PDB file of C-alpha atoms and ligand atoms in Angstrom:
ATOM      1  CA  MET A   1      -0.088  -0.065  -0.217  1.00  0.00           C
ATOM      2  CA  ARG A   2       1.233   3.493  -0.841  1.00  0.00           C
ATOM      3  CA  PHE A   3       0.450   6.625   0.976  1.00  0.00           C
ATOM      4  CA  ALA A   4       1.196  10.059   0.032  1.00  0.00           C
ATOM      5  CA  VAL A   5       1.637  12.260   3.112  1.00  0.00           C
ATOM      6  CA  ILE A   6       1.038  15.951   2.249  1.00  0.00           C
ATOM      7  CA  GLY A   7       0.868  18.990   4.546  1.00  0.00           C
ATOM      8  CA  ASP A   8       1.507  22.800   4.996  1.00  0.00           C
ATOM      9  CA  ILE A   9      -0.391  23.517   1.675  1.00  0.00           C
ATOM     10  CA  HIS A  10      -1.293  27.148   2.848  1.00  0.00           C
ATOM     11  CA  GLY A  11      -3.677  27.845   0.294  1.00  0.00           C
ATOM     12  CA  ASN A  12      -1.105  27.475  -2.636  1.00  0.00           C
ATOM     13  CA  LEU A  13      -3.191  25.874  -5.412  1.00  0.00           C
ATOM     14  CA  GLU A  14      -0.405  25.726  -7.870  1.00  0.00           C
ATOM     15  CA  ALA A  15       1.792  23.731  -5.515  1.00  0.00           C
ATOM     16  CA  LEU A  16      -1.138  21.482  -4.527  1.00  0.00           C
ATOM     17  CA  GLU A  17      -1.978  20.622  -8.019  1.00  0.00           C
ATOM     18  CA  ALA A  18       1.528  19.933  -8.974  1.00  0.00           C
ATOM     19  CA  VAL A  19       1.922  17.495  -5.980  1.00  0.00           C
ATOM     20  CA  LEU A  20      -1.434  15.921  -6.708  1.00  0.00           C
ATOM     21  CA  SER A  21      -0.346  15.250 -10.584  1.00  0.00           C
ATOM     22  CA  GLU A  22       2.851  13.817  -9.197  1.00  0.00           C
ATOM     23  CA  CYS A  23       0.956  11.481  -6.834  1.00  0.00           C
ATOM     24  CA  GLU A  24      -1.576  10.405  -9.652  1.00  0.00           C
ATOM     25  CA  SER A  25       1.635   9.495 -11.535  1.00  0.00           C
ATOM     26  CA  ARG A  26       3.069   7.290  -8.911  1.00  0.00           C
ATOM     27  CA  VAL A  27      -0.406   5.784  -8.094  1.00  0.00           C
ATOM     28  CA  VAL A  28      -1.284   6.585  -4.588  1.00  0.00           C
ATOM     29  CA  ASP A  29      -3.789   4.326  -2.875  1.00  0.00           C
ATOM     30  CA  GLN A  30      -4.429   6.800   0.168  1.00  0.00           C
ATOM     31  CA  TYR A  31      -3.804  10.324   0.934  1.00  0.00           C
ATOM     32  CA  LEU A  32      -2.978  11.892   4.312  1.00  0.00           C
ATOM     33  CA  CYS A  33      -2.804  15.592   5.272  1.00  0.00           C
ATOM     34  CA  LEU A  34      -1.082  17.106   8.041  1.00  0.00           C
ATOM     35  CA  GLY A  35      -2.721  20.324   8.310  1.00  0.00           C
ATOM     36  CA  ASP A  36      -2.141  24.013   7.491  1.00  0.00           C
ATOM     37  CA  ILE A  37      -4.387  23.252   4.477  1.00  0.00           C
ATOM     38  CA  VAL A  38      -5.102  27.299   4.440  1.00  0.00           C
ATOM     39  CA  GLY A  39      -3.178  30.260   5.449  1.00  0.00           C
ATOM     40  CA  TYR A  40      -0.620  32.518   3.499  1.00  0.00           C
ATOM     41  CA  GLY A  41      -1.988  31.738  -0.014  1.00  0.00           C
ATOM     42  CA  ALA A  42      -4.297  32.992  -2.020  1.00  0.00           C
ATOM     43  CA  ASN A  43      -6.784  30.041  -2.684  1.00  0.00           C
ATOM     44  CA  PRO A  44      -7.991  28.857   0.714  1.00  0.00           C
ATOM     45  CA  ASN A  45     -11.292  27.407  -0.377  1.00  0.00           C
ATOM     46  CA  GLU A  46      -9.908  25.503  -3.636  1.00  0.00           C
ATOM     47  CA  CYS A  47      -7.242  23.833  -1.401  1.00  0.00           C
ATOM     48  CA  VAL A  48      -9.746  22.695   1.093  1.00  0.00           C
ATOM     49  CA  GLU A  49     -12.043  21.293  -1.700  1.00  0.00           C
ATOM     50  CA  MET A  50      -9.201  19.405  -3.311  1.00  0.00           C
ATOM     51  CA  VAL A  51      -8.032  17.804  -0.268  1.00  0.00           C
ATOM     52  CA  ARG A  52     -11.674  16.771   0.519  1.00  0.00           C
ATOM     53  CA  GLU A  53     -11.985  15.466  -3.005  1.00  0.00           C
ATOM     54  CA  ILE A  54      -8.929  13.203  -2.568  1.00  0.00           C
ATOM     55  CA  GLY A  55     -10.471  11.805   0.574  1.00  0.00           C
ATOM     56  CA  ALA A  56      -7.445  12.772   2.595  1.00  0.00           C
ATOM     57  CA  LEU A  57      -7.539  11.518   6.165  1.00  0.00           C
ATOM     58  CA  SER A  58      -6.419  15.200   7.677  1.00  0.00           C
ATOM     59  CA  VAL A  59      -5.393  16.596  10.990  1.00  0.00           C
ATOM     60  CA  CYS A  60      -5.800  20.408  11.992  1.00  0.00           C
ATOM     61  CA  GLY A  61      -3.020  22.697  11.753  1.00  0.00           C
ATOM     62  CA  ASN A  62      -2.621  25.879  13.794  1.00  0.00           C
ATOM     63  CA  HIS A  63      -3.689  28.249  10.707  1.00  0.00           C
ATOM     64  CA  ASP A  64      -6.729  25.887  10.156  1.00  0.00           C
ATOM     65  CA  HIS A  65      -7.316  26.467  13.835  1.00  0.00           C
ATOM     66  CA  ALA A  66      -7.111  30.023  13.780  1.00  0.00           C
ATOM     67  CA  VAL A  67      -9.183  30.563  10.758  1.00  0.00           C
ATOM     68  CA  ILE A  68     -12.305  29.074  12.834  1.00  0.00           C
ATOM     69  CA  GLY A  69     -11.455  31.083  15.668  1.00  0.00           C
ATOM     70  CA  ALA A  70     -10.084  28.321  17.778  1.00  0.00           C
ATOM     71  CA  GLN A  71      -6.736  29.799  18.176  1.00  0.00           C
ATOM     72  CA  ASN A  72      -5.327  32.842  19.959  1.00  0.00           C
ATOM     73  CA  LEU A  73      -3.885  35.243  17.216  1.00  0.00           C
ATOM     74  CA  ASN A  74      -1.274  36.597  19.665  1.00  0.00           C
ATOM     75  CA  TYR A  75       0.591  33.411  18.871  1.00  0.00           C
ATOM     76  CA  PHE A  76       1.001  34.342  15.198  1.00  0.00           C
ATOM     77  CA  ASN A  77       3.440  36.980  13.755  1.00  0.00           C
ATOM     78  CA  SER A  78       1.974  40.083  11.932  1.00  0.00           C
ATOM     79  CA  HIS A  79       2.278  38.616   8.507  1.00  0.00           C
ATOM     80  CA  ALA A  80       0.647  35.308   9.529  1.00  0.00           C
ATOM     81  CA  ARG A  81      -1.980  37.138  11.584  1.00  0.00           C
ATOM     82  CA  GLU A  82      -3.121  39.263   8.652  1.00  0.00           C
ATOM     83  CA  ALA A  83      -3.181  36.330   6.476  1.00  0.00           C
ATOM     84  CA  VAL A  84      -5.566  34.312   8.958  1.00  0.00           C
ATOM     85  CA  ILE A  85      -7.850  37.417   8.902  1.00  0.00           C
ATOM     86  CA  TRP A  86      -7.993  37.630   5.350  1.00  0.00           C
ATOM     87  CA  THR A  87      -8.279  33.945   5.001  1.00  0.00           C
ATOM     88  CA  ALA A  88     -11.226  33.809   7.702  1.00  0.00           C
ATOM     89  CA  LYS A  89     -13.047  36.282   5.370  1.00  0.00           C
ATOM     90  CA  GLN A  90     -12.663  34.211   2.145  1.00  0.00           C
ATOM     91  CA  LEU A  91     -13.571  30.870   3.496  1.00  0.00           C
ATOM     92  CA  THR A  92     -17.212  29.583   2.762  1.00  0.00           C
ATOM     93  CA  GLU A  93     -19.170  27.960   5.563  1.00  0.00           C
ATOM     94  CA  LYS A  94     -18.870  24.793   3.988  1.00  0.00           C
ATOM     95  CA  SER A  95     -14.862  25.095   4.159  1.00  0.00           C
ATOM     96  CA  LYS A  96     -15.281  26.315   7.626  1.00  0.00           C
ATOM     97  CA  ARG A  97     -17.347  23.334   8.816  1.00  0.00           C
ATOM     98  CA  TRP A  98     -15.079  21.064   7.257  1.00  0.00           C
ATOM     99  CA  LEU A  99     -11.916  22.498   8.837  1.00  0.00           C
ATOM    100  CA  LYS A 100     -13.843  22.504  12.128  1.00  0.00           C
ATOM    101  CA  SER A 101     -14.421  18.577  11.976  1.00  0.00           C
ATOM    102  CA  LEU A 102     -10.477  18.017  11.754  1.00  0.00           C
ATOM    103  CA  SER A 103      -8.956  16.519  15.059  1.00  0.00           C
ATOM    104  CA  LEU A 104      -5.616  17.293  16.076  1.00  0.00           C
ATOM    105  CA  VAL A 105      -4.201  13.719  16.121  1.00  0.00           C
ATOM    106  CA  GLN A 106      -4.899  10.533  14.172  1.00  0.00           C
ATOM    107  CA  HIS A 107      -3.781   7.245  15.295  1.00  0.00           C
ATOM    108  CA  LEU A 108      -3.789   4.615  12.269  1.00  0.00           C
ATOM    109  CA  PRO A 109      -2.805   1.048  13.007  1.00  0.00           C
ATOM    110  CA  ASP A 110       0.942   1.474  12.162  1.00  0.00           C
ATOM    111  CA  PHE A 111       1.518   5.058  12.750  1.00  0.00           C
ATOM    112  CA  SER A 112       0.362   8.342  13.962  1.00  0.00           C
ATOM    113  CA  LEU A 113      -0.323  11.815  12.120  1.00  0.00           C
ATOM    114  CA  VAL A 114      -0.039  15.186  13.919  1.00  0.00           C
ATOM    115  CA  HIS A 115       0.476  18.917  12.690  1.00  0.00           C
ATOM    116  CA  GLY A 116       3.099  20.223  14.961  1.00  0.00           C
ATOM    117  CA  SER A 117       3.819  17.711  18.203  1.00  0.00           C
ATOM    118  CA  LEU A 118       2.452  14.787  19.709  1.00  0.00           C
ATOM    119  CA  HIS A 119       3.269  16.110  23.213  1.00  0.00           C
ATOM    120  CA  SER A 120       0.390  18.974  23.867  1.00  0.00           C
ATOM    121  CA  PRO A 121      -0.668  18.966  20.207  1.00  0.00           C
ATOM    122  CA  GLU A 122      -2.930  21.903  20.938  1.00  0.00           C
ATOM    123  CA  LEU A 123       0.225  24.026  21.519  1.00  0.00           C
ATOM    124  CA  PHE A 124       1.530  23.455  17.903  1.00  0.00           C
ATOM    125  CA  ASN A 125       5.218  23.074  19.170  1.00  0.00           C
ATOM    126  CA  TYR A 126       7.928  22.512  16.507  1.00  0.00           C
ATOM    127  CA  VAL A 127      10.169  19.638  16.018  1.00  0.00           C
ATOM    128  CA  GLN A 128      13.202  20.979  14.304  1.00  0.00           C
ATOM    129  CA  THR A 129      15.921  19.196  16.525  1.00  0.00           C
ATOM    130  CA  ILE A 130      16.379  15.772  18.071  1.00  0.00           C
ATOM    131  CA  LYS A 131      15.560  17.298  21.520  1.00  0.00           C
ATOM    132  CA  ASP A 132      12.218  18.427  20.204  1.00  0.00           C
ATOM    133  CA  ALA A 133      11.844  14.727  18.515  1.00  0.00           C
ATOM    134  CA  ASP A 134      12.459  13.238  22.119  1.00  0.00           C
ATOM    135  CA  TYR A 135       9.305  14.562  23.508  1.00  0.00           C
ATOM    136  CA  ASN A 136       7.499  12.885  20.769  1.00  0.00           C
ATOM    137  CA  PHE A 137       9.203   9.595  21.120  1.00  0.00           C
ATOM    138  CA  ARG A 138       8.057   9.529  24.656  1.00  0.00           C
ATOM    139  CA  GLN A 139       4.340   9.937  23.538  1.00  0.00           C
ATOM    140  CA  MET A 140       4.289   7.574  20.753  1.00  0.00           C
ATOM    141  CA  GLU A 141       2.555   4.116  20.875  1.00  0.00           C
ATOM    142  CA  ARG A 142       3.413   3.249  17.403  1.00  0.00           C
ATOM    143  CA  PRO A 143       6.709   3.189  15.859  1.00  0.00           C
ATOM    144  CA  LEU A 144       6.332   5.882  13.012  1.00  0.00           C
ATOM    145  CA  LEU A 145       4.700   9.634  13.505  1.00  0.00           C
ATOM    146  CA  PHE A 146       4.507  12.019  10.558  1.00  0.00           C
ATOM    147  CA  LEU A 147       4.266  15.654  11.347  1.00  0.00           C
ATOM    148  CA  GLY A 148       4.955  18.994   9.673  1.00  0.00           C
ATOM    149  CA  HIS A 149       4.657  22.596  10.810  1.00  0.00           C
ATOM    150  CA  SER A 150       8.378  23.777  10.544  1.00  0.00           C
ATOM    151  CA  HIS A 151       8.052  23.560   6.865  1.00  0.00           C
ATOM    152  CA  TYR A 152      11.538  21.865   6.953  1.00  0.00           C
ATOM    153  CA  PRO A 153      11.826  18.058   5.887  1.00  0.00           C
ATOM    154  CA  LEU A 154      13.934  15.907   8.712  1.00  0.00           C
ATOM    155  CA  ALA A 155      13.607  12.578  10.243  1.00  0.00           C
ATOM    156  CA  CYS A 156      14.584  11.698  13.717  1.00  0.00           C
ATOM    157  CA  PHE A 157      15.419   8.272  15.075  1.00  0.00           C
ATOM    158  CA  ASP A 158      15.027   7.104  18.877  1.00  0.00           C
ATOM    159  CA  THR A 159      18.333   5.204  18.658  1.00  0.00           C
ATOM    160  CA  SER A 160      20.866   5.377  21.410  1.00  0.00           C
ATOM    161  CA  PRO A 161      22.312   8.097  21.090  1.00  0.00           C
ATOM    162  CA  MET A 162      19.324   9.568  19.317  1.00  0.00           C
ATOM    163  CA  THR A 163      20.165  10.375  15.414  1.00  0.00           C
ATOM    164  CA  TYR A 164      18.736  12.169  12.288  1.00  0.00           C
ATOM    165  CA  THR A 165      18.937  12.367   8.524  1.00  0.00           C
ATOM    166  CA  LEU A 166      18.125  14.712   6.240  1.00  0.00           C
ATOM    167  CA  ASP A 167      18.421  12.073   3.128  1.00  0.00           C
ATOM    168  CA  PRO A 168      15.210  11.986   1.010  1.00  0.00           C
ATOM    169  CA  VAL A 169      14.937   8.285   1.169  1.00  0.00           C
ATOM    170  CA  ILE A 170      14.277   6.858   4.559  1.00  0.00           C
ATOM    171  CA  HIS A 171      14.454   3.052   5.505  1.00  0.00           C
ATOM    172  CA  LEU A 172      12.529   2.455   8.636  1.00  0.00           C
ATOM    173  CA  ASP A 173      13.378  -0.136  11.339  1.00  0.00           C
ATOM    174  CA  LEU A 174      10.174  -0.712  12.977  1.00  0.00           C
ATOM    175  CA  SER A 175      12.133  -1.633  16.414  1.00  0.00           C
ATOM    176  CA  VAL A 176      13.126   2.130  16.418  1.00  0.00           C
ATOM    177  CA  LYS A 177      10.912   5.061  16.909  1.00  0.00           C
ATOM    178  CA  THR A 178      10.894   7.393  13.818  1.00  0.00           C
ATOM    179  CA  VAL A 179       9.586  10.971  13.576  1.00  0.00           C
ATOM    180  CA  ILE A 180       9.296  12.320   9.871  1.00  0.00           C
ATOM    181  CA  ASN A 181       8.729  16.072   9.260  1.00  0.00           C
ATOM    182  CA  ILE A 182       7.585  15.984   5.514  1.00  0.00           C
ATOM    183  CA  GLY A 183       8.332  19.637   4.887  1.00  0.00           C
ATOM    184  CA  SER A 184       5.758  21.919   3.153  1.00  0.00           C
ATOM    185  CA  VAL A 185       3.771  21.664  -0.065  1.00  0.00           C
ATOM    186  CA  GLY A 186       2.828  25.298  -0.467  1.00  0.00           C
ATOM    187  CA  GLN A 187       5.632  27.233   1.320  1.00  0.00           C
ATOM    188  CA  PRO A 188       8.963  25.344   1.904  1.00  0.00           C
ATOM    189  CA  ARG A 189      11.482  27.150   4.077  1.00  0.00           C
ATOM    190  CA  ASP A 190      14.596  24.743   3.357  1.00  0.00           C
ATOM    191  CA  GLU A 191      15.817  27.034   0.698  1.00  0.00           C
ATOM    192  CA  ASN A 192      14.577  24.874  -1.980  1.00  0.00           C
ATOM    193  CA  PRO A 193      11.266  26.369  -3.295  1.00  0.00           C
ATOM    194  CA  CYS A 194      10.012  23.118  -4.953  1.00  0.00           C
ATOM    195  CA  SER A 195       7.077  21.514  -2.984  1.00  0.00           C
ATOM    196  CA  CYS A 196       7.831  18.729  -0.424  1.00  0.00           C
ATOM    197  CA  PHE A 197       5.695  15.694   0.425  1.00  0.00           C
ATOM    198  CA  ALA A 198       6.333  12.095   1.257  1.00  0.00           C
ATOM    199  CA  ILE A 199       5.462   8.804  -0.212  1.00  0.00           C
ATOM    200  CA  TYR A 200       5.113   5.957   2.374  1.00  0.00           C
ATOM    201  CA  GLU A 201       5.597   2.437   0.892  1.00  0.00           C
ATOM    202  CA  ILE A 202       4.228   0.513   4.019  1.00  0.00           C
ATOM    203  CA  GLU A 203       5.362  -3.095   2.718  1.00  0.00           C
ATOM    204  CA  GLU A 204       8.761  -1.905   1.894  1.00  0.00           C
ATOM    205  CA  ASN A 205       9.281   0.004   5.354  1.00  0.00           C
ATOM    206  CA  LYS A 206      10.347   3.078   3.040  1.00  0.00           C
ATOM    207  CA  VAL A 207       9.549   6.606   3.033  1.00  0.00           C
ATOM    208  CA  GLU A 208      10.570   9.046   0.214  1.00  0.00           C
ATOM    209  CA  LEU A 209      10.617  12.722   0.534  1.00  0.00           C
ATOM    210  CA  VAL A 210       9.680  13.926  -2.849  1.00  0.00           C
ATOM    211  CA  ARG A 211      10.350  17.616  -4.538  1.00  0.00           C
ATOM    212  CA  VAL A 212       8.060  18.729  -7.100  1.00  0.00           C
ATOM    213  CA  ARG A 213       8.331  22.085  -9.327  1.00  0.00           C
ATOM    214  CA  TYR A 214       5.307  24.323  -9.452  1.00  0.00           C
ATOM    215  CA  ASP A 215       4.220  27.771 -10.935  1.00  0.00           C
ATOM    216  CA  VAL A 216       5.956  29.852  -8.124  1.00  0.00           C
ATOM    217  CA  GLU A 217       5.454  33.003 -10.101  1.00  0.00           C
ATOM    218  CA  LYS A 218       1.888  32.517 -10.482  1.00  0.00           C
ATOM    219  CA  ALA A 219       1.079  31.702  -6.865  1.00  0.00           C
ATOM    220  CA  ALA A 220       3.208  34.682  -5.723  1.00  0.00           C
ATOM    221  CA  LYS A 221       1.334  36.934  -8.112  1.00  0.00           C
ATOM    222  CA  LYS A 222      -1.964  35.643  -6.624  1.00  0.00           C
ATOM    223  CA  ILE A 223      -0.910  36.612  -3.015  1.00  0.00           C
ATOM    224  CA  LEU A 224      -0.011  40.188  -4.227  1.00  0.00           C
ATOM    225  CA  ASP A 225      -3.275  40.681  -6.302  1.00  0.00           C
ATOM    226  CA  ALA A 226      -5.214  39.436  -3.002  1.00  0.00           C
ATOM    227  CA  GLY A 227      -3.672  42.307  -1.037  1.00  0.00           C
ATOM    228  CA  LEU A 228      -1.910  39.926   1.085  1.00  0.00           C
ATOM    229  CA  PRO A 229       1.445  40.795   2.698  1.00  0.00           C
ATOM    230  CA  GLN A 230       4.153  41.102   0.114  1.00  0.00           C
ATOM    231  CA  THR A 231       6.611  39.315   2.093  1.00  0.00           C
ATOM    232  CA  LEU A 232       4.336  36.161   1.688  1.00  0.00           C
ATOM    233  CA  ALA A 233       4.795  36.267  -2.066  1.00  0.00           C
ATOM    234  CA  MET A 234       8.584  37.115  -2.036  1.00  0.00           C
ATOM    235  CA  ARG A 235       9.404  34.396   0.179  1.00  0.00           C
ATOM    236  CA  LEU A 236       8.157  31.467  -2.242  1.00  0.00           C
ATOM    237  CA  PRO A 237      10.683  31.793  -4.869  1.00  0.00           C
ATOM    238  CA  LEU A 238      13.403  31.945  -2.174  1.00  0.00           C
ATOM    239  CA  GLY A 239      12.152  28.900  -0.170  1.00  0.00           C
ATOM    240  CA  LYS A 240      12.352  30.819   3.028  1.00  0.00           C
TER     241      LYS A 240
HETATM  242 ZN1  LIG B   1       2.503  25.509   8.206  1.00  0.00          ZN
END
């Protein structure tokens, strides 16, 4: 069985379309989504609709939480806050209802999904270091956890001592707890502007982090045309 794990789409329709077309060519059985479907980008409703259409099992991100009024906006920087307010105004009732239906954590038989961190998921902490991953290892009841939020792909292993890799292909050892940050579809921040997502081949115990080019210029222009903060458009081609 082949899973596609996508997340941090952030209303970037061009990026999401490119990723889904790559997934189609790889024949994916099931989509999983790690949240932050909206926020920053110019097409929040279209992205919600598309994630619904592909039947993705999805968890709620901090931006999704904020646009439905469930998150204190003081936790956001000024550009993110402006985007949240803009997005909340654009979203249809249908989109909001669906975002409200998302839970913070999903446990499947062999792995779990969360946006930020399994340790107090409602706080949306980041996993950017081995120490951050350790908080998650202690909460994990399954050997594998997928998460996003930092927009920076990374895999951490509960070996002794703990280790990590930035390699795009990760071979899983199910006796070692593993946390995989799958990067971002709609706003990568690892200085590579290409969309990032993961393909998980469950029978092969293999996860591949895939990069896909998309029409960055078009997505950036839409952000400017929508009157969203200029910096949100300028960061896309830089991958920052
Ligand atoms: Zn995000």
